[in-house]
Amino acid sequence: MASPRVVLKVSGESLQGQRESGIDPSALNDIARQIVECRNLGVEMGVVVGGGNLFRGRLAAELGMAEATAHYAGMLATVINGLALQDAIEAAGGEVRTMSALQVRQVSEIFIRRRALRHLEKGRIVLCVGGTGNPYVTTDTAAALRGIELDAHQLLMGKHGTDGVYTADPALDSTAARYAQLNYRDALQQNLGVLMDASALALCEEHSLPIVVFNIESADAIVRTVIDGPDLERAGTLVDHGETRLAG
C-alpha cells in the first residue's frame, strides 16, 4: 500500500511567530520538527511556503510598485523562508529538497513534477517555493496546484490565529460559529476569504482535493492533524464535497 501523502501550506505568518515580521527561530524550529516527525511516521510530506512575513506583493503594489514586480518580489520572499525551513528541517534530522517555481539554481532545484514525486517516494520532504512562478497568483493557489500535481490525499492549510473556518469573523462577531465540515460550493458562495482565495478553492473542488483548515500555532497541531486527522468537533474545518455542518 502506498504511503499517505499530504501537502502542507505553511504561511509566512506562521514562521514569524509572535514577532511583527521576519522569522521567529522558535516557531520555525517547531514547524520543522513536526514536519520531520510526520515523515518519520510514514507520511510523505510536500510543503508549500508562503512569504507574507517578509514581503506582501499586494501591499507593495498599493504603495505604487508595479504590480507584477511586487508579486515577483513576494515569490522571492517565499524562497528565503524556504531556505530557512530547509535548514531547520535538516537540523531536525530530515532529508529535504527545496524546489522552486522560479529559477534560483544556486539554492534550489527547479520544480519538476516527476522529480518531486520521486523525492517523495524516496522519503524526502519536498519544500515548494516561488509560488507558481507567475504574478497575480497567490501561494494559496500554488498550494492547491502542488497538492493536485503531487497526488496528495489532503491539502492542509495551517492558519495563524484561527482554528478553522467560521460563519463570520469571531473577533468581530460573538455569535460566529465554526464549521466542522464545509462544502466547496458553500465556501465559494459565502466568499470565505479566511479559507483561501476563490481560484485555489475552485481548483480543489474541480479535482476533489480535500482541504483541512487548522491552527498551526496550537501544540503539535501539524502532527495531530496529519497523523490522527482533525478533531472536527473541537478544532479544524474539513472542506470537501460533503454536507456543510457546524461543530457540535
PDB file of C-alpha atoms in Angstrom:
ATOM      1  CA  MET A   1       0.000   0.000   0.000  1.00  0.00           C
ATOM      2  CA  ALA A   2       1.299   3.466  -0.916  1.00  0.00           C
ATOM      3  CA  SER A   3       2.210   5.800   1.921  1.00  0.00           C
ATOM      4  CA  PRO A   4      -0.259   8.587   2.697  1.00  0.00           C
ATOM      5  CA  ARG A   5       0.787  11.883   1.134  1.00  0.00           C
ATOM      6  CA  VAL A   6      -0.199  15.394   2.166  1.00  0.00           C
ATOM      7  CA  VAL A   7       0.693  18.888   1.065  1.00  0.00           C
ATOM      8  CA  LEU A   8       1.012  21.352   3.933  1.00  0.00           C
ATOM      9  CA  LYS A   9       0.707  25.098   3.371  1.00  0.00           C
ATOM     10  CA  VAL A  10       2.953  26.983   5.806  1.00  0.00           C
ATOM     11  CA  SER A  11       2.134  30.673   5.692  1.00  0.00           C
ATOM     12  CA  GLY A  12       4.721  33.352   6.251  1.00  0.00           C
ATOM     13  CA  GLU A  13       2.762  34.500   9.302  1.00  0.00           C
ATOM     14  CA  SER A  14       3.235  31.047  10.832  1.00  0.00           C
ATOM     15  CA  LEU A  15       7.007  31.491  10.627  1.00  0.00           C
ATOM     16  CA  GLN A  16       7.020  34.922  12.244  1.00  0.00           C
ATOM     17  CA  GLY A  17       5.535  33.522  15.454  1.00  0.00           C
ATOM     18  CA  GLN A  18       4.887  36.356  17.911  1.00  0.00           C
ATOM     19  CA  ARG A  19       7.061  38.831  16.019  1.00  0.00           C
ATOM     20  CA  GLU A  20       5.606  41.622  13.916  1.00  0.00           C
ATOM     21  CA  SER A  21       7.554  40.431  10.874  1.00  0.00           C
ATOM     22  CA  GLY A  22      10.533  38.279   9.908  1.00  0.00           C
ATOM     23  CA  ILE A  23      11.252  34.760  11.153  1.00  0.00           C
ATOM     24  CA  ASP A  24      10.947  33.591  14.751  1.00  0.00           C
ATOM     25  CA  PRO A  25      13.508  30.783  15.299  1.00  0.00           C
ATOM     26  CA  SER A  26      11.256  29.122  17.873  1.00  0.00           C
ATOM     27  CA  ALA A  27       8.272  28.959  15.514  1.00  0.00           C
ATOM     28  CA  LEU A  28      10.479  27.896  12.603  1.00  0.00           C
ATOM     29  CA  ASN A  29      12.131  25.068  14.531  1.00  0.00           C
ATOM     30  CA  ASP A  30       8.842  23.800  15.955  1.00  0.00           C
ATOM     31  CA  ILE A  31       7.241  23.603  12.496  1.00  0.00           C
ATOM     32  CA  ALA A  32      10.340  21.861  11.126  1.00  0.00           C
ATOM     33  CA  ARG A  33      10.348  19.346  13.997  1.00  0.00           C
ATOM     34  CA  GLN A  34       6.714  18.444  13.378  1.00  0.00           C
ATOM     35  CA  ILE A  35       7.219  18.033   9.629  1.00  0.00           C
ATOM     36  CA  VAL A  36      10.125  15.653  10.264  1.00  0.00           C
ATOM     37  CA  GLU A  37       8.081  13.736  12.837  1.00  0.00           C
ATOM     38  CA  CYS A  38       5.269  13.246  10.331  1.00  0.00           C
ATOM     39  CA  ARG A  39       7.752  11.987   7.719  1.00  0.00           C
ATOM     40  CA  ASN A  40       9.284   9.602  10.285  1.00  0.00           C
ATOM     41  CA  LEU A  41       5.811   8.207  10.962  1.00  0.00           C
ATOM     42  CA  GLY A  42       5.448   7.250   7.309  1.00  0.00           C
ATOM     43  CA  VAL A  43       3.639  10.226   5.758  1.00  0.00           C
ATOM     44  CA  GLU A  44       5.040  11.673   2.532  1.00  0.00           C
ATOM     45  CA  MET A  45       5.287  15.428   3.085  1.00  0.00           C
ATOM     46  CA  GLY A  46       5.072  18.173   0.499  1.00  0.00           C
ATOM     47  CA  VAL A  47       5.223  21.704   1.911  1.00  0.00           C
ATOM     48  CA  VAL A  48       4.284  24.954   0.169  1.00  0.00           C
ATOM     49  CA  VAL A  49       5.848  28.010   1.803  1.00  0.00           C
ATOM     50  CA  GLY A  50       4.347  31.498   1.890  1.00  0.00           C
ATOM     51  CA  GLY A  51       6.197  34.796   2.227  1.00  0.00           C
ATOM     52  CA  GLY A  52       3.867  37.301   3.891  1.00  0.00           C
ATOM     53  CA  ASN A  53       6.118  37.713   6.932  1.00  0.00           C
ATOM     54  CA  LEU A  54       8.815  39.246   4.710  1.00  0.00           C
ATOM     55  CA  PHE A  55       7.049  40.909   1.798  1.00  0.00           C
ATOM     56  CA  ARG A  56       3.467  41.336   0.609  1.00  0.00           C
ATOM     57  CA  GLY A  57       3.160  41.924  -3.105  1.00  0.00           C
ATOM     58  CA  ARG A  58      -0.378  43.266  -2.883  1.00  0.00           C
ATOM     59  CA  LEU A  59       0.591  45.869  -0.266  1.00  0.00           C
ATOM     60  CA  ALA A  60       3.665  46.937  -2.240  1.00  0.00           C
ATOM     61  CA  ALA A  61       1.505  47.349  -5.347  1.00  0.00           C
ATOM     62  CA  GLU A  62      -0.918  49.537  -3.403  1.00  0.00           C
ATOM     63  CA  LEU A  63       2.040  51.733  -2.382  1.00  0.00           C
ATOM     64  CA  GLY A  64       2.976  52.329  -6.009  1.00  0.00           C
ATOM     65  CA  MET A  65       5.239  49.450  -7.008  1.00  0.00           C
ATOM     66  CA  ALA A  66       4.428  47.875 -10.377  1.00  0.00           C
ATOM     67  CA  GLU A  67       2.052  45.037  -9.510  1.00  0.00           C
ATOM     68  CA  ALA A  68       3.833  42.304 -11.445  1.00  0.00           C
ATOM     69  CA  THR A  69       7.190  43.352  -9.970  1.00  0.00           C
ATOM     70  CA  ALA A  70       5.694  43.344  -6.478  1.00  0.00           C
ATOM     71  CA  HIS A  71       4.381  39.819  -6.974  1.00  0.00           C
ATOM     72  CA  TYR A  72       7.783  38.579  -8.133  1.00  0.00           C
ATOM     73  CA  ALA A  73       9.357  40.124  -5.035  1.00  0.00           C
ATOM     74  CA  GLY A  74       6.801  38.242  -2.947  1.00  0.00           C
ATOM     75  CA  MET A  75       7.795  34.994  -4.668  1.00  0.00           C
ATOM     76  CA  LEU A  76      11.416  35.647  -3.744  1.00  0.00           C
ATOM     77  CA  ALA A  77      10.321  36.105  -0.121  1.00  0.00           C
ATOM     78  CA  THR A  78       8.961  32.539  -0.195  1.00  0.00           C
ATOM     79  CA  VAL A  79      12.385  31.341  -1.359  1.00  0.00           C
ATOM     80  CA  ILE A  80      14.027  32.995   1.668  1.00  0.00           C
ATOM     81  CA  ASN A  81      11.508  31.353   4.012  1.00  0.00           C
ATOM     82  CA  GLY A  82      12.003  28.037   2.251  1.00  0.00           C
ATOM     83  CA  LEU A  83      15.765  28.145   2.766  1.00  0.00           C
ATOM     84  CA  ALA A  84      15.287  28.868   6.464  1.00  0.00           C
ATOM     85  CA  LEU A  85      12.811  25.986   6.779  1.00  0.00           C
ATOM     86  CA  GLN A  86      15.122  23.689   4.796  1.00  0.00           C
ATOM     87  CA  ASP A  87      17.953  24.357   7.231  1.00  0.00           C
ATOM     88  CA  ALA A  88      15.679  23.804  10.249  1.00  0.00           C
ATOM     89  CA  ILE A  89      14.356  20.514   8.821  1.00  0.00           C
ATOM     90  CA  GLU A  90      17.887  19.238   8.234  1.00  0.00           C
ATOM     91  CA  ALA A  91      18.843  20.247  11.778  1.00  0.00           C
ATOM     92  CA  ALA A  92      15.863  18.195  12.998  1.00  0.00           C
ATOM     93  CA  GLY A  93      17.142  15.141  11.128  1.00  0.00           C
ATOM     94  CA  GLY A  94      15.007  15.286   7.996  1.00  0.00           C
ATOM     95  CA  GLU A  95      16.078  14.818   4.402  1.00  0.00           C
ATOM     96  CA  VAL A  96      14.694  17.659   2.300  1.00  0.00           C
ATOM     97  CA  ARG A  97      14.724  19.045  -1.222  1.00  0.00           C
ATOM     98  CA  THR A  98      13.734  22.635  -1.990  1.00  0.00           C
ATOM     99  CA  MET A  99      12.097  23.047  -5.381  1.00  0.00           C
ATOM    100  CA  SER A 100      11.290  26.469  -6.801  1.00  0.00           C
ATOM    101  CA  ALA A 101       8.876  27.609  -9.491  1.00  0.00           C
ATOM    102  CA  LEU A 102      11.398  30.388 -10.172  1.00  0.00           C
ATOM    103  CA  GLN A 103      14.874  29.552 -11.397  1.00  0.00           C
ATOM    104  CA  VAL A 104      17.188  30.122  -8.440  1.00  0.00           C
ATOM    105  CA  ARG A 105      19.705  27.428  -9.301  1.00  0.00           C
ATOM    106  CA  GLN A 106      22.283  28.259  -6.658  1.00  0.00           C
ATOM    107  CA  VAL A 107      19.893  27.481  -3.797  1.00  0.00           C
ATOM    108  CA  SER A 108      17.125  25.209  -5.132  1.00  0.00           C
ATOM    109  CA  GLU A 109      16.066  22.781  -7.803  1.00  0.00           C
ATOM    110  CA  ILE A 110      13.543  23.895 -10.380  1.00  0.00           C
ATOM    111  CA  PHE A 111      10.143  22.335  -9.699  1.00  0.00           C
ATOM    112  CA  ILE A 112       9.589  19.356 -11.994  1.00  0.00           C
ATOM    113  CA  ARG A 113       6.590  17.222 -11.101  1.00  0.00           C
ATOM    114  CA  ARG A 114       8.138  13.823 -11.816  1.00  0.00           C
ATOM    115  CA  ARG A 115      11.287  14.701  -9.901  1.00  0.00           C
ATOM    116  CA  ALA A 116       9.238  15.945  -6.945  1.00  0.00           C
ATOM    117  CA  LEU A 117       7.253  12.691  -6.915  1.00  0.00           C
ATOM    118  CA  ARG A 118      10.487  10.710  -6.942  1.00  0.00           C
ATOM    119  CA  HIS A 119      11.814  12.702  -3.978  1.00  0.00           C
ATOM    120  CA  LEU A 120       8.606  11.946  -2.037  1.00  0.00           C
ATOM    121  CA  GLU A 121       8.801   8.255  -2.885  1.00  0.00           C
ATOM    122  CA  LYS A 122      12.374   8.186  -1.557  1.00  0.00           C
ATOM    123  CA  GLY A 123      11.222   9.605   1.767  1.00  0.00           C
ATOM    124  CA  ARG A 124      12.411  13.151   1.240  1.00  0.00           C
ATOM    125  CA  ILE A 125      10.428  16.173   2.325  1.00  0.00           C
ATOM    126  CA  VAL A 126       9.739  18.452  -0.646  1.00  0.00           C
ATOM    127  CA  LEU A 127       9.609  22.203   0.003  1.00  0.00           C
ATOM    128  CA  CYS A 128       7.865  24.098  -2.792  1.00  0.00           C
ATOM    129  CA  VAL A 129       8.786  27.784  -3.042  1.00  0.00           C
ATOM    130  CA  GLY A 130       8.401  30.559  -5.586  1.00  0.00           C
ATOM    131  CA  GLY A 131       4.603  30.292  -5.712  1.00  0.00           C
ATOM    132  CA  THR A 132       3.530  29.180  -9.169  1.00  0.00           C
ATOM    133  CA  GLY A 133       6.249  31.267 -10.827  1.00  0.00           C
ATOM    134  CA  ASN A 134       3.624  33.674 -12.160  1.00  0.00           C
ATOM    135  CA  PRO A 135       2.439  37.073 -10.885  1.00  0.00           C
ATOM    136  CA  TYR A 136      -1.191  37.751  -9.908  1.00  0.00           C
ATOM    137  CA  VAL A 137      -1.440  34.297  -8.318  1.00  0.00           C
ATOM    138  CA  THR A 138      -1.376  33.661  -4.564  1.00  0.00           C
ATOM    139  CA  THR A 139       0.541  30.993  -2.676  1.00  0.00           C
ATOM    140  CA  ASP A 140      -2.870  29.522  -1.790  1.00  0.00           C
ATOM    141  CA  THR A 141      -3.277  28.747  -5.475  1.00  0.00           C
ATOM    142  CA  ALA A 142       0.269  27.375  -5.520  1.00  0.00           C
ATOM    143  CA  ALA A 143      -0.648  25.069  -2.613  1.00  0.00           C
ATOM    144  CA  ALA A 144      -3.771  23.834  -4.402  1.00  0.00           C
ATOM    145  CA  LEU A 145      -1.830  23.300  -7.617  1.00  0.00           C
ATOM    146  CA  ARG A 146       1.003  21.389  -5.936  1.00  0.00           C
ATOM    147  CA  GLY A 147      -1.475  19.303  -3.980  1.00  0.00           C
ATOM    148  CA  ILE A 148      -3.144  18.234  -7.210  1.00  0.00           C
ATOM    149  CA  GLU A 149       0.114  17.727  -9.116  1.00  0.00           C
ATOM    150  CA  LEU A 150       1.633  15.616  -6.352  1.00  0.00           C
ATOM    151  CA  ASP A 151      -1.480  13.428  -5.957  1.00  0.00           C
ATOM    152  CA  ALA A 152      -1.880  14.425  -2.312  1.00  0.00           C
ATOM    153  CA  HIS A 153      -4.613  12.864  -0.223  1.00  0.00           C
ATOM    154  CA  GLN A 154      -5.245  16.170   1.554  1.00  0.00           C
ATOM    155  CA  LEU A 155      -4.221  19.802   1.459  1.00  0.00           C
ATOM    156  CA  LEU A 156      -3.538  21.099   4.972  1.00  0.00           C
ATOM    157  CA  MET A 157      -3.912  24.844   5.441  1.00  0.00           C
ATOM    158  CA  GLY A 158      -2.067  25.843   8.589  1.00  0.00           C
ATOM    159  CA  LYS A 159      -3.554  29.123   9.778  1.00  0.00           C
ATOM    160  CA  HIS A 160      -2.161  31.774  12.082  1.00  0.00           C
ATOM    161  CA  GLY A 161      -4.538  32.600  14.919  1.00  0.00           C
ATOM    162  CA  THR A 162      -7.664  30.683  13.869  1.00  0.00           C
ATOM    163  CA  ASP A 163      -8.683  27.064  14.454  1.00  0.00           C
ATOM    164  CA  GLY A 164     -10.921  26.705  11.413  1.00  0.00           C
ATOM    165  CA  VAL A 165     -13.423  28.458   9.194  1.00  0.00           C
ATOM    166  CA  TYR A 166     -16.211  30.451  10.870  1.00  0.00           C
ATOM    167  CA  THR A 167     -19.569  31.819   9.756  1.00  0.00           C
ATOM    168  CA  ALA A 168     -18.181  35.303  10.471  1.00  0.00           C
ATOM    169  CA  ASP A 169     -15.054  36.848  11.951  1.00  0.00           C
ATOM    170  CA  PRO A 170     -15.142  35.653  15.600  1.00  0.00           C
ATOM    171  CA  ALA A 171     -13.087  38.682  16.647  1.00  0.00           C
ATOM    172  CA  LEU A 172     -15.894  40.952  15.452  1.00  0.00           C
ATOM    173  CA  ASP A 173     -18.997  38.794  15.889  1.00  0.00           C
ATOM    174  CA  SER A 174     -19.551  36.928  19.153  1.00  0.00           C
ATOM    175  CA  THR A 175     -22.218  34.760  17.502  1.00  0.00           C
ATOM    176  CA  ALA A 176     -19.794  33.386  14.882  1.00  0.00           C
ATOM    177  CA  ALA A 177     -19.761  29.584  14.780  1.00  0.00           C
ATOM    178  CA  ARG A 178     -17.086  27.269  13.445  1.00  0.00           C
ATOM    179  CA  TYR A 179     -17.783  24.905  10.609  1.00  0.00           C
ATOM    180  CA  ALA A 180     -16.771  21.308  11.273  1.00  0.00           C
ATOM    181  CA  GLN A 181     -17.352  20.466   7.606  1.00  0.00           C
ATOM    182  CA  LEU A 182     -17.876  22.800   4.673  1.00  0.00           C
ATOM    183  CA  ASN A 183     -18.915  22.043   1.122  1.00  0.00           C
ATOM    184  CA  TYR A 184     -16.750  23.657  -1.575  1.00  0.00           C
ATOM    185  CA  ARG A 185     -19.813  25.283  -3.168  1.00  0.00           C
ATOM    186  CA  ASP A 186     -20.928  26.841   0.122  1.00  0.00           C
ATOM    187  CA  ALA A 187     -17.416  28.161   0.757  1.00  0.00           C
ATOM    188  CA  LEU A 188     -17.309  29.779  -2.688  1.00  0.00           C
ATOM    189  CA  GLN A 189     -20.792  31.269  -2.409  1.00  0.00           C
ATOM    190  CA  GLN A 190     -20.077  32.719   1.040  1.00  0.00           C
ATOM    191  CA  ASN A 191     -16.725  34.149  -0.127  1.00  0.00           C
ATOM    192  CA  LEU A 192     -14.903  32.865   2.953  1.00  0.00           C
ATOM    193  CA  GLY A 193     -11.551  34.526   2.382  1.00  0.00           C
ATOM    194  CA  VAL A 194     -10.060  33.167   5.620  1.00  0.00           C
ATOM    195  CA  LEU A 195     -10.055  29.748   3.954  1.00  0.00           C
ATOM    196  CA  MET A 196      -8.181  30.549   0.714  1.00  0.00           C
ATOM    197  CA  ASP A 197      -8.742  32.595  -2.414  1.00  0.00           C
ATOM    198  CA  ALA A 198     -11.540  31.596  -4.781  1.00  0.00           C
ATOM    199  CA  SER A 199      -9.234  30.393  -7.569  1.00  0.00           C
ATOM    200  CA  ALA A 200      -7.469  27.975  -5.232  1.00  0.00           C
ATOM    201  CA  LEU A 201     -10.748  26.732  -3.779  1.00  0.00           C
ATOM    202  CA  ALA A 202     -12.220  26.159  -7.249  1.00  0.00           C
ATOM    203  CA  LEU A 203      -9.138  24.118  -8.212  1.00  0.00           C
ATOM    204  CA  CYS A 204      -9.557  21.906  -5.154  1.00  0.00           C
ATOM    205  CA  GLU A 205     -13.258  21.433  -5.880  1.00  0.00           C
ATOM    206  CA  GLU A 206     -12.649  20.527  -9.520  1.00  0.00           C
ATOM    207  CA  HIS A 207     -10.060  17.898  -8.578  1.00  0.00           C
ATOM    208  CA  SER A 208     -11.765  16.704  -5.358  1.00  0.00           C
ATOM    209  CA  LEU A 209      -8.785  17.584  -3.154  1.00  0.00           C
ATOM    210  CA  PRO A 210      -9.982  17.747   0.488  1.00  0.00           C
ATOM    211  CA  ILE A 211      -8.780  20.751   2.497  1.00  0.00           C
ATOM    212  CA  VAL A 212      -8.225  20.797   6.244  1.00  0.00           C
ATOM    213  CA  VAL A 213      -8.008  24.222   7.888  1.00  0.00           C
ATOM    214  CA  PHE A 214      -6.398  24.195  11.343  1.00  0.00           C
ATOM    215  CA  ASN A 215      -4.499  26.389  13.781  1.00  0.00           C
ATOM    216  CA  ILE A 216      -0.810  25.722  13.150  1.00  0.00           C
ATOM    217  CA  GLU A 217       0.110  27.516  16.397  1.00  0.00           C
ATOM    218  CA  SER A 218      -1.521  25.025  18.755  1.00  0.00           C
ATOM    219  CA  ALA A 219       0.729  22.409  20.350  1.00  0.00           C
ATOM    220  CA  ASP A 220       1.812  19.674  17.901  1.00  0.00           C
ATOM    221  CA  ALA A 221      -1.020  20.744  15.577  1.00  0.00           C
ATOM    222  CA  ILE A 222       0.690  19.540  12.395  1.00  0.00           C
ATOM    223  CA  VAL A 223       1.427  16.080  13.788  1.00  0.00           C
ATOM    224  CA  ARG A 224      -2.055  15.681  15.259  1.00  0.00           C
ATOM    225  CA  THR A 225      -3.751  16.821  12.066  1.00  0.00           C
ATOM    226  CA  VAL A 226      -1.598  14.703   9.745  1.00  0.00           C
ATOM    227  CA  ILE A 227      -1.480  11.509  11.805  1.00  0.00           C
ATOM    228  CA  ASP A 228      -4.804  11.421  13.636  1.00  0.00           C
ATOM    229  CA  GLY A 229      -6.876  13.712  11.444  1.00  0.00           C
ATOM    230  CA  PRO A 230      -8.518  16.888  12.732  1.00  0.00           C
ATOM    231  CA  ASP A 231     -10.876  16.629  15.694  1.00  0.00           C
ATOM    232  CA  LEU A 232     -13.607  18.476  13.830  1.00  0.00           C
ATOM    233  CA  GLU A 233     -15.874  18.812  16.852  1.00  0.00           C
ATOM    234  CA  ARG A 234     -13.132  20.624  18.774  1.00  0.00           C
ATOM    235  CA  ALA A 235     -10.909  22.235  16.157  1.00  0.00           C
ATOM    236  CA  GLY A 236     -10.372  22.366  12.429  1.00  0.00           C
ATOM    237  CA  THR A 237     -12.620  22.511   9.371  1.00  0.00           C
ATOM    238  CA  LEU A 238     -12.794  19.918   6.609  1.00  0.00           C
ATOM    239  CA  VAL A 239     -13.685  21.308   3.171  1.00  0.00           C
ATOM    240  CA  ASP A 240     -14.835  18.718   0.642  1.00  0.00           C
ATOM    241  CA  HIS A 241     -17.902  17.571  -1.324  1.00  0.00           C
ATOM    242  CA  GLY A 242     -19.714  16.599   1.872  1.00  0.00           C
ATOM    243  CA  GLU A 243     -22.620  18.346   3.567  1.00  0.00           C
ATOM    244  CA  THR A 244     -21.914  21.615   5.368  1.00  0.00           C
ATOM    245  CA  ARG A 245     -22.375  21.393   9.134  1.00  0.00           C
ATOM    246  CA  LEU A 246     -21.377  23.398  12.192  1.00  0.00           C
ATOM    247  CA  ALA A 247     -19.267  21.995  15.002  1.00  0.00           C
ATOM    248  CA  GLY A 248     -21.395  20.280  17.631  1.00  0.00           C
TER     249      GLY A 248
END
